[in-house]
XYZ file of C-alpha atoms in Angstrom:
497
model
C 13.477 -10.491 -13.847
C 16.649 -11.177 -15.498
C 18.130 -7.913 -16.885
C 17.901 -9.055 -20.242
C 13.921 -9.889 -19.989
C 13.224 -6.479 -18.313
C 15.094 -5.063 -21.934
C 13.104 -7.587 -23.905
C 10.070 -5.728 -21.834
C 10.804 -2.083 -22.423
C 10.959 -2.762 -25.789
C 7.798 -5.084 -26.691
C 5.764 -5.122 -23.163
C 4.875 -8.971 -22.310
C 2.435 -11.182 -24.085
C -1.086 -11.150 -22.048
C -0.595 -14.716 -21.215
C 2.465 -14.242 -19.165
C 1.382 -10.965 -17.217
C -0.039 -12.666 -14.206
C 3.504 -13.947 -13.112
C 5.744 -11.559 -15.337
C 4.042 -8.364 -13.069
C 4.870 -10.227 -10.239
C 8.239 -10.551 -10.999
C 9.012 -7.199 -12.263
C 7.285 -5.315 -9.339
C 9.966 -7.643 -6.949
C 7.084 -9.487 -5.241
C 9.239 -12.745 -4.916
C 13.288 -12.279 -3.630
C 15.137 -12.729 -6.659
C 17.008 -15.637 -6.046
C 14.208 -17.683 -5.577
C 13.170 -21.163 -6.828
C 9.644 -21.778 -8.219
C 8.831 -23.891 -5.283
C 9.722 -21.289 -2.888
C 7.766 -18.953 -4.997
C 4.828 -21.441 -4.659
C 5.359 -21.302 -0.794
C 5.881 -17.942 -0.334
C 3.021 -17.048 -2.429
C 0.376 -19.539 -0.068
C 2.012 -17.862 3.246
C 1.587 -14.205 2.174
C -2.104 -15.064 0.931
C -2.726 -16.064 4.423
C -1.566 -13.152 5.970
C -3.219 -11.034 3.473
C -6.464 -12.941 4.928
C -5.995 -12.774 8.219
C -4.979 -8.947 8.088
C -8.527 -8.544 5.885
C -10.648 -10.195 8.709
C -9.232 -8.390 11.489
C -10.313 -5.344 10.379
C -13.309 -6.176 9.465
C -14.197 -7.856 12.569
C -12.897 -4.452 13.960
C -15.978 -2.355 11.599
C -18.186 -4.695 12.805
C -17.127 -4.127 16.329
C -17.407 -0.626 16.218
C -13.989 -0.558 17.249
C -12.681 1.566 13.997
C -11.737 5.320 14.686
C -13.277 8.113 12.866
C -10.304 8.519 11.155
C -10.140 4.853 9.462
C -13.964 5.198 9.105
C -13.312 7.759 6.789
C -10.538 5.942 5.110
C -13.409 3.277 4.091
C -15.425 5.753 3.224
C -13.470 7.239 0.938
C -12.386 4.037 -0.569
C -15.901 2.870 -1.062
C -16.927 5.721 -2.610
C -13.950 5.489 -5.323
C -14.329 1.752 -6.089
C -17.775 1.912 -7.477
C -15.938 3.788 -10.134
C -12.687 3.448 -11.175
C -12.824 1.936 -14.681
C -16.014 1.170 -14.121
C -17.109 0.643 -17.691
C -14.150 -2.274 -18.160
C -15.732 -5.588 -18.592
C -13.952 -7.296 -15.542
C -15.949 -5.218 -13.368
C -19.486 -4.192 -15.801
C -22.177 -5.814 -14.490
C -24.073 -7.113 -11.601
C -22.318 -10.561 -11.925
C -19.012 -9.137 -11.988
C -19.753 -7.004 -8.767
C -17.527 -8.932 -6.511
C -14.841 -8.302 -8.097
C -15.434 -4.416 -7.200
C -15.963 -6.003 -3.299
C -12.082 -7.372 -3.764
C -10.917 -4.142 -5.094
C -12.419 -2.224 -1.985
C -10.938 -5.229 0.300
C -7.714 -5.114 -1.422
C -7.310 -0.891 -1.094
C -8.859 -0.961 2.663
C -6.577 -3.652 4.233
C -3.615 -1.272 2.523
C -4.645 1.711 3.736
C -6.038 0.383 7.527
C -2.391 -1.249 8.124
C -0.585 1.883 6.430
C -1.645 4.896 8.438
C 1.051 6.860 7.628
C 0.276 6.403 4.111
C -3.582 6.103 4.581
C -5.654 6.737 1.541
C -5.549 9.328 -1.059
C -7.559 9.767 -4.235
C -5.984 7.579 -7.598
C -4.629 5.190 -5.362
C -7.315 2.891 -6.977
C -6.427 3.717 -9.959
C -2.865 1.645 -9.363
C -4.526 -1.440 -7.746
C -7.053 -2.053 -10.562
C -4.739 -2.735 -13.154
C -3.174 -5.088 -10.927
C -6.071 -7.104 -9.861
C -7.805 -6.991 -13.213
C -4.119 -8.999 -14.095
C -3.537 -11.074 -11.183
C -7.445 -11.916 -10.997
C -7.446 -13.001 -7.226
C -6.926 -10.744 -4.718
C -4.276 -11.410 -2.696
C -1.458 -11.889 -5.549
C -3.094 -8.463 -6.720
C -2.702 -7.144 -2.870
C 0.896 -8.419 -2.933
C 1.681 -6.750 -6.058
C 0.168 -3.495 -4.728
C 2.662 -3.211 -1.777
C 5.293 -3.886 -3.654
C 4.143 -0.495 -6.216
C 3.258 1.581 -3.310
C 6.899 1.237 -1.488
C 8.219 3.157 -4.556
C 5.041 5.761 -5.549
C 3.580 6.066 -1.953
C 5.675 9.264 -2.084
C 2.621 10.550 -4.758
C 0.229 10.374 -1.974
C 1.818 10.483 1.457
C 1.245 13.772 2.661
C 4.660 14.269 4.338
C 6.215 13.056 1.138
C 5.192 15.584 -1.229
C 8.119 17.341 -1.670
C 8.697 13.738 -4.413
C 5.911 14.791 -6.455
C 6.968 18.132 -6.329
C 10.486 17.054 -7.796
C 9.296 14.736 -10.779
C 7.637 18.521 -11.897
C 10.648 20.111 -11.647
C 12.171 17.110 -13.321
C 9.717 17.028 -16.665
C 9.746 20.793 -16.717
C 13.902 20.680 -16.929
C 13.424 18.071 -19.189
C 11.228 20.208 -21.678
C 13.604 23.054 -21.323
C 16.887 20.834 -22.600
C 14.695 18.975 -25.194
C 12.405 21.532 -26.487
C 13.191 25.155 -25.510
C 10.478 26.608 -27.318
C 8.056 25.222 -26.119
C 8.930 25.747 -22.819
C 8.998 29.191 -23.502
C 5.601 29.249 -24.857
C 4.792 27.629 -21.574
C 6.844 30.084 -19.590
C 4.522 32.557 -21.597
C 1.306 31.545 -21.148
C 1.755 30.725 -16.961
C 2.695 27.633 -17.520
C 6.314 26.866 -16.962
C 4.825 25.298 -13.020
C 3.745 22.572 -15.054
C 0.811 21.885 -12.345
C -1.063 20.448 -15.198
C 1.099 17.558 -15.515
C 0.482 16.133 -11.661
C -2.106 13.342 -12.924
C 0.366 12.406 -15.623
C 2.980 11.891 -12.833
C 1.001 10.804 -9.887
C -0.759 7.898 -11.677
C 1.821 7.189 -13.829
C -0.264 8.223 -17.128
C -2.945 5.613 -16.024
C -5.842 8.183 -16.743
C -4.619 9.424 -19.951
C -4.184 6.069 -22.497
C -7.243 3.422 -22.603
C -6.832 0.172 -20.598
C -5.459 -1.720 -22.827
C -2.311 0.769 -24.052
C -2.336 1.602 -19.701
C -1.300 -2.136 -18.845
C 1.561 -1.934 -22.139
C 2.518 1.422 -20.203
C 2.697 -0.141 -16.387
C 5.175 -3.079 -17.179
C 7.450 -0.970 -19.805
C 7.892 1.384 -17.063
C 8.205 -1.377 -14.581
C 10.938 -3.041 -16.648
C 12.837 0.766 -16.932
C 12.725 0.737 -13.073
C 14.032 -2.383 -12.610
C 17.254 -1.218 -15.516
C 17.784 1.360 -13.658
C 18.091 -0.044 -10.246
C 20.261 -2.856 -12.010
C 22.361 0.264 -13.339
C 22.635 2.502 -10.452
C 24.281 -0.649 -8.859
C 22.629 1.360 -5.220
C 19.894 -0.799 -4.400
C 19.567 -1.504 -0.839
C 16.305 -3.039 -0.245
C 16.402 -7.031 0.326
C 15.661 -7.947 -3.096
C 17.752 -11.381 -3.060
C 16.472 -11.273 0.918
C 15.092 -14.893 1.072
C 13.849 -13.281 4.719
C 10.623 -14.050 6.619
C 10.228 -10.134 6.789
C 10.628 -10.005 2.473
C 7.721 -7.578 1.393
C 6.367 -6.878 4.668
C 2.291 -6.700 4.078
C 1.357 -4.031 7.027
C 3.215 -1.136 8.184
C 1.388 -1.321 11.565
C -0.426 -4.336 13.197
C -1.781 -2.990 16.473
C -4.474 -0.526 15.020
C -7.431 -1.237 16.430
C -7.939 -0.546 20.196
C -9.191 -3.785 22.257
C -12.579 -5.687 21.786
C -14.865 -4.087 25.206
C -17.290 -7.007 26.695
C -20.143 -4.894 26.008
C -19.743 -4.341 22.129
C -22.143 -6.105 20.539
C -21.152 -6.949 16.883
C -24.461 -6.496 15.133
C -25.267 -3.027 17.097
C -22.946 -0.139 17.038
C -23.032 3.584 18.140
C -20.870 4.812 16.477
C -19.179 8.681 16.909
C -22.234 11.653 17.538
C -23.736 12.587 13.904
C -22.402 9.420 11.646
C -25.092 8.241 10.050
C -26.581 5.339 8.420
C -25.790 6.840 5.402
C -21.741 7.139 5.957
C -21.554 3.236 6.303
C -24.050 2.312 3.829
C -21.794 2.098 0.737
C -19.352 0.498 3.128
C -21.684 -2.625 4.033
C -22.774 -2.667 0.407
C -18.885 -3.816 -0.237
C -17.889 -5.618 3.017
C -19.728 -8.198 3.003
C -23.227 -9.484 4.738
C -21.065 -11.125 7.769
C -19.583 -7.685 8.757
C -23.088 -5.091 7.573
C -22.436 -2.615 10.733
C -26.568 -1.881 12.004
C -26.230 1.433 13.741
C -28.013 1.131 17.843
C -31.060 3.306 17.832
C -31.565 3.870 13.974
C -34.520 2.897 12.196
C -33.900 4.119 8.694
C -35.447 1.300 6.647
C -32.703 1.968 4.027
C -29.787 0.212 6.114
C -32.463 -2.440 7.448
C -33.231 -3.416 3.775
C -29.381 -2.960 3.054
C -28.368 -5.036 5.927
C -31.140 -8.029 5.549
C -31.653 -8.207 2.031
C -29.856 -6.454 -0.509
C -26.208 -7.648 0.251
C -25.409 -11.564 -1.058
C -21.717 -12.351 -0.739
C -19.204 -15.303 0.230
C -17.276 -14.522 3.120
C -13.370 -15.071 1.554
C -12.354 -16.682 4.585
C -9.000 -17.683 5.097
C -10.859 -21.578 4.693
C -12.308 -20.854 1.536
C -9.788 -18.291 0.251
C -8.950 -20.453 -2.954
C -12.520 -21.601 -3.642
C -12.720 -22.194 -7.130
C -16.451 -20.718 -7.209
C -15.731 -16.918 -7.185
C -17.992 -15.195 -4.071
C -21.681 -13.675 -5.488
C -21.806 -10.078 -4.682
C -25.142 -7.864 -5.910
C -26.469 -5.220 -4.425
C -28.846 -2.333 -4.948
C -26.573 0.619 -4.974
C -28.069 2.363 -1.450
C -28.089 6.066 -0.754
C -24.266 7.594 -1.885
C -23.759 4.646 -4.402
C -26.522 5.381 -6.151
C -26.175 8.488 -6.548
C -22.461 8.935 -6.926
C -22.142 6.532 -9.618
C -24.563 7.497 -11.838
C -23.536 11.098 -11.900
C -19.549 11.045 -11.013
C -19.238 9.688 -14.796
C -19.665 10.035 -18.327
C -16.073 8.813 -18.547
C -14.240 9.332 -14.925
C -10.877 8.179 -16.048
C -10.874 11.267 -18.708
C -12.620 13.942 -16.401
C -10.324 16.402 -15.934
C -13.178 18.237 -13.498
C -11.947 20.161 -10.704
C -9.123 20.680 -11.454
C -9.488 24.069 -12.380
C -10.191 26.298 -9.186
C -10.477 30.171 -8.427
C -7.553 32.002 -8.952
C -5.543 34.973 -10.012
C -2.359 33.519 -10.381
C -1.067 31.154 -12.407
C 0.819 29.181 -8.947
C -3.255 28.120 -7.747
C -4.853 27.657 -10.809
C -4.157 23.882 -10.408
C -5.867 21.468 -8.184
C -5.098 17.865 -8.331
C -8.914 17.041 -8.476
C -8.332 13.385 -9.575
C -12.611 13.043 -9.912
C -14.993 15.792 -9.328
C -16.990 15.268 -6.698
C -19.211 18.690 -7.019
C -21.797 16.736 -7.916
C -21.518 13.826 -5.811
C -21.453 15.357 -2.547
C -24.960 15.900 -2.181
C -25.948 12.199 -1.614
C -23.641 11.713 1.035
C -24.360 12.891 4.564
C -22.928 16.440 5.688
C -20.770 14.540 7.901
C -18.540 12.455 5.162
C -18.668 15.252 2.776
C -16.863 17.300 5.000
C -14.571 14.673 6.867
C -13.656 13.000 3.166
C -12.725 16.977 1.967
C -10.710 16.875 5.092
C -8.969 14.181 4.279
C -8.477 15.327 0.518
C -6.839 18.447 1.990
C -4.513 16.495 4.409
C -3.595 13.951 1.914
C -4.159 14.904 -1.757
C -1.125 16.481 -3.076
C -3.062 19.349 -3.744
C -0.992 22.452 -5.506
C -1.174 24.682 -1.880
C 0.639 21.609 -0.904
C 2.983 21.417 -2.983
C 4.571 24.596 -3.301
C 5.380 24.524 0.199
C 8.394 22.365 -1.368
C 9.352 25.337 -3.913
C 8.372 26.456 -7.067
C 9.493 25.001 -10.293
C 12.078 27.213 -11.089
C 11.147 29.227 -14.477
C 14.958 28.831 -16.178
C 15.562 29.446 -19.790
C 18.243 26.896 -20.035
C 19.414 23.316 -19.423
C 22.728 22.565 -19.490
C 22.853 18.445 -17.426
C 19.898 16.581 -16.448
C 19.971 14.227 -13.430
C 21.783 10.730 -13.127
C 18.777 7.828 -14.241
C 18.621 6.657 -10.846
C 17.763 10.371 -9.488
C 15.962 11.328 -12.119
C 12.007 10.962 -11.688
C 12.587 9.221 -8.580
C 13.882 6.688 -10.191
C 11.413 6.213 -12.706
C 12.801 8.229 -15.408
C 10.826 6.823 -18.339
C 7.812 8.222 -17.196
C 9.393 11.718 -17.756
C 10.026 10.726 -21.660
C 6.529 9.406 -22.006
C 5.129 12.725 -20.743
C 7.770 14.584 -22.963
C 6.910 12.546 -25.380
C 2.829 13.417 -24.720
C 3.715 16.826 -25.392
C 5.399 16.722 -28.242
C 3.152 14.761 -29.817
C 0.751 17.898 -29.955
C 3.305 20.665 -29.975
C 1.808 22.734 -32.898
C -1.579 22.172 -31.680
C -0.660 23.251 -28.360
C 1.540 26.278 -29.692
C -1.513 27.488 -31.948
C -4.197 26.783 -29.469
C -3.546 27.217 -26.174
C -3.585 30.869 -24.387
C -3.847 30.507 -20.817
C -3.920 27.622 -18.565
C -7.555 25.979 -19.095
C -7.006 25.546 -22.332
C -4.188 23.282 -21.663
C -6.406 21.357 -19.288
C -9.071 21.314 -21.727
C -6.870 20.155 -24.701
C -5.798 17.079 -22.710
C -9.197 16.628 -21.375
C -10.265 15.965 -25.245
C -7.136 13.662 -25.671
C -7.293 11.895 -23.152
C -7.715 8.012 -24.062
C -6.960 9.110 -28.059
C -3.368 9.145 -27.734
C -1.102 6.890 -30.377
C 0.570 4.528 -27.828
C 2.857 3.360 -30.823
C 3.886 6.964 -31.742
C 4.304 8.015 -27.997
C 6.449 4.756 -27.181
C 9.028 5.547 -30.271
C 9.842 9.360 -29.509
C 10.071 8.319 -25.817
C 12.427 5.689 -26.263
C 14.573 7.654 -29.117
C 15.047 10.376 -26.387
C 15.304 8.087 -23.269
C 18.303 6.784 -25.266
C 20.054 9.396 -26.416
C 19.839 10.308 -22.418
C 21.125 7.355 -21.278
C 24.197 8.198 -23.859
C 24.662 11.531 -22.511
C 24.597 9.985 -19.047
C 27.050 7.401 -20.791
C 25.168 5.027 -19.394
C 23.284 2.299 -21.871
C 20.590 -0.249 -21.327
C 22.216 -2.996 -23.428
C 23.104 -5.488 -20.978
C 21.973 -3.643 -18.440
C 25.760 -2.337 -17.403
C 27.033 1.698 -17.485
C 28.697 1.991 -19.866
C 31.109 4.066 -17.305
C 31.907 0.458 -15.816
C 32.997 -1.326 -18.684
């Protein structure tokens, strides 16, 4: 985007019509300097990579040739699909099941070919947005790299120590803005600020309704893009017309070679994974890849495997069909049970995030969905491997403190530079100012320890007044930026003019 749309964004978002190509610019999926043609082209090569990544690991489940480790990665993926924003229309329904199957595709292919990065709870969260906007799954893949190089930081778990510093960001923040309140904070165990990590991690996905979420995404995509415009430090090859622009895997070679005696259609797998850990997995993969387990004759996975599972094989050949693929199934076994008892509104649960603890440093948990009541209808064996990976991955409060406490000041004096500041999203720090403001005597009168702060957002959650939190946000983004003597108009410091 020209610097002058991406202001024209942060102040009125983007008409609906022009999302599909306006994300797409303002996440940097195309080099800058490109010509619609060569966006045209670069668009049709990418979607056949994206395709040809998908099938190879795929072919690789079917194989049996997937370790334990990635096994759990789709695992935990399936398990998450089959509910984030479940209730939106796009993906309500038995017809409009396939379009859960892409969002699964879409997260596993990013998560198989970034092990480093692998998966963490809320990372679904992200891609929805984007393929409920881009509508076909590769664009929406695209668009999802392109995110993840700047938040992967949220979820990587030898990257914590970022998530860690947008706290200690929004908690400096408060103290220069609002210095009462963070006292009150300060006073009531609060001043970690632990109960902000959702806010911060998804980027307040989880806290406004869809609608107001998508308004929220491409304002603070536009600020991003200011800000890199500003900081004049960008390095990446954003006018790069390079074969290697927005590289799609971190790692090809993960899959160790195809053994003459596999046999696609019978796998024995690892000692004690059951039918059960792969049967939300085949109910999303689709009926070409359905893994039956050697030696198993659990009439669940037969039925699952023969019957229940109707679903176009998006082929690299048939990639742009213009019939989408059919996808039903009978949720089997975890997805069953999991989905009708993870939510009475997921996106709002603030569940498990509250865990034992005497002081005020543990009481937070990231606990993105709980799953207390889920685990039971999944085998012992991905209950414990998918806490496992939780614990390695999830940014979990034990975790982050090993990058320091937020430090409990009493004064202010200079905030960061924009392009520091947040990790160079600093808007999102305003917004969640802005969130807390926008209840300040409510939280000052009701809130006495550090549930209650959960549980007062827990009630809010989805109810918030986009308009209202936009306007204080912006009036003390700006007056920032001014301090900074930096301004948005134009898009040029005002140290350089």
């Amino acid at each position: 985007f020209h610097s002058r749309t991406s202001w024209s964004v942060y102040y009125g978002g983007l008409d609906p019509s022009l999302r599909k190509v306006g994300w797409r610019l303002l996440l940097s999926v195309f080099p800058a300097d490109t010509t619609g043609q060569e966006r045209i082209s670069l668009l049709e090569s990418k979607t056949r990579q994206y395709a040809s990544l998908r099938q190879a690991w795929k072919l690789a489940y079917a194989q049996g040739r997937l370790s334990e480790e990635q096994l759990a990665t789709l695992a935990s993926v399936s398990i998450d699909v089959v509910r984030t924003d479940w209730t939106n229309p796009y993906y309500l329904g038995e017809e409009n099941r396939f379009r859960v199957c892409q969002l699964f595709d879409l997260l596993a292919t990013y998560c198989i070919y970034h092990p480093n990065v692998g998966y963490s709870q809320g990372m679904s969260d992200l891609a929805s947005p984007l393929l409920v906007i881009q509508s076909e799954e590769a664009p929406a893949y695209l668009c999802f790299c392109s995110l993840m190089k700047r938040v992967k930081s949220n979820f990587h778990s030898s990257e914590q120590s970022g998530l860690m510093t947008k706290i200690r960001h929004l908690h400096d923040l408060l103290v220069y803005t609002d210095p009462h309140l963070a006292h009150f904070l300060r006073m009531h165990g609060l001043s970690d600020m632990f109960f902000t990590q959702r806010w911060l991690m998804l980027e307040l996905k989880r806290e406004f309704c869809f609608p107001d979420c998508l308004r929220l995404f491409e304002i603070q995509w536009a600020t991003v893009a200011m800000v890199r415009a500003l900081s004049q430090t960008e390095n990446h090859v954003s006018n790069s017309k390079s074969e290697g622009y927005l590289v799609l895997a971190e790692q090809t070679h993960v899959f160790p070679p195809i053994f003459s005696h596999t046999s696609p259609t019978s796998v024995a797998y690892p000692s004690g994974y059951t039918s059960r850990d792969v049967s939300l997995i085949n109910s999303l993969i689709g009926s070409p890849y359905v893994v039956r387990l050697s030696g198993s004759s659990r009439p669940v996975l037969s039925r699952l495997a023969s019957d229940d599972i109707s679903r176009c094989d998006p082929s690299p050949d048939n990639f742009h069909s213009n019939s989408p693929p059919v996808c039903s199934a009978a949720n089997p076994g975890a997805a069953d049970d999991d989905a009708s008892s993870s939510h009475s509104d997921s996106d709002s649960s603030f569940a498990g995030l509250l865990r034992p603890a005497t002081s005020s440093n543990n009481v937070f948990a990231l606990g993105l969905d709980s799953l207390s009541s889920n685990d039971g209808s999944l085998s012992k064996t991905q209950c414990v491997r998918r806490r496992a990976h939780r614990v390695e991955h999830a940014p979990a409060v034990s975790d982050l403190t090993r990058y320091g406490s937020v430090r409990s000041i009493k004064s202010v004096t200079r905030l960061p530079a924009p392009d520091q500041f947040g990790q160079g999203n600093p808007f999102l720090l305003f917004l969640c100012l802005s969130l807390l403001l926008e209840y300040r005597e409510d939280l000052l009168a009701s809130v006495n320890e550090a549930s209650d702060m959960i549980a007062f957002y827990q009630r809010k959650s989805k109810q918030h007044n986009l308009s209202r939190v936009l306007t204080r946000a912006r009036a003390h983004f700006s007056a920032y930026l001014a301090e900074q003597k930096w301004t948005l108009d134009g898009c040029v410091p005002s140290r350089f003019l």
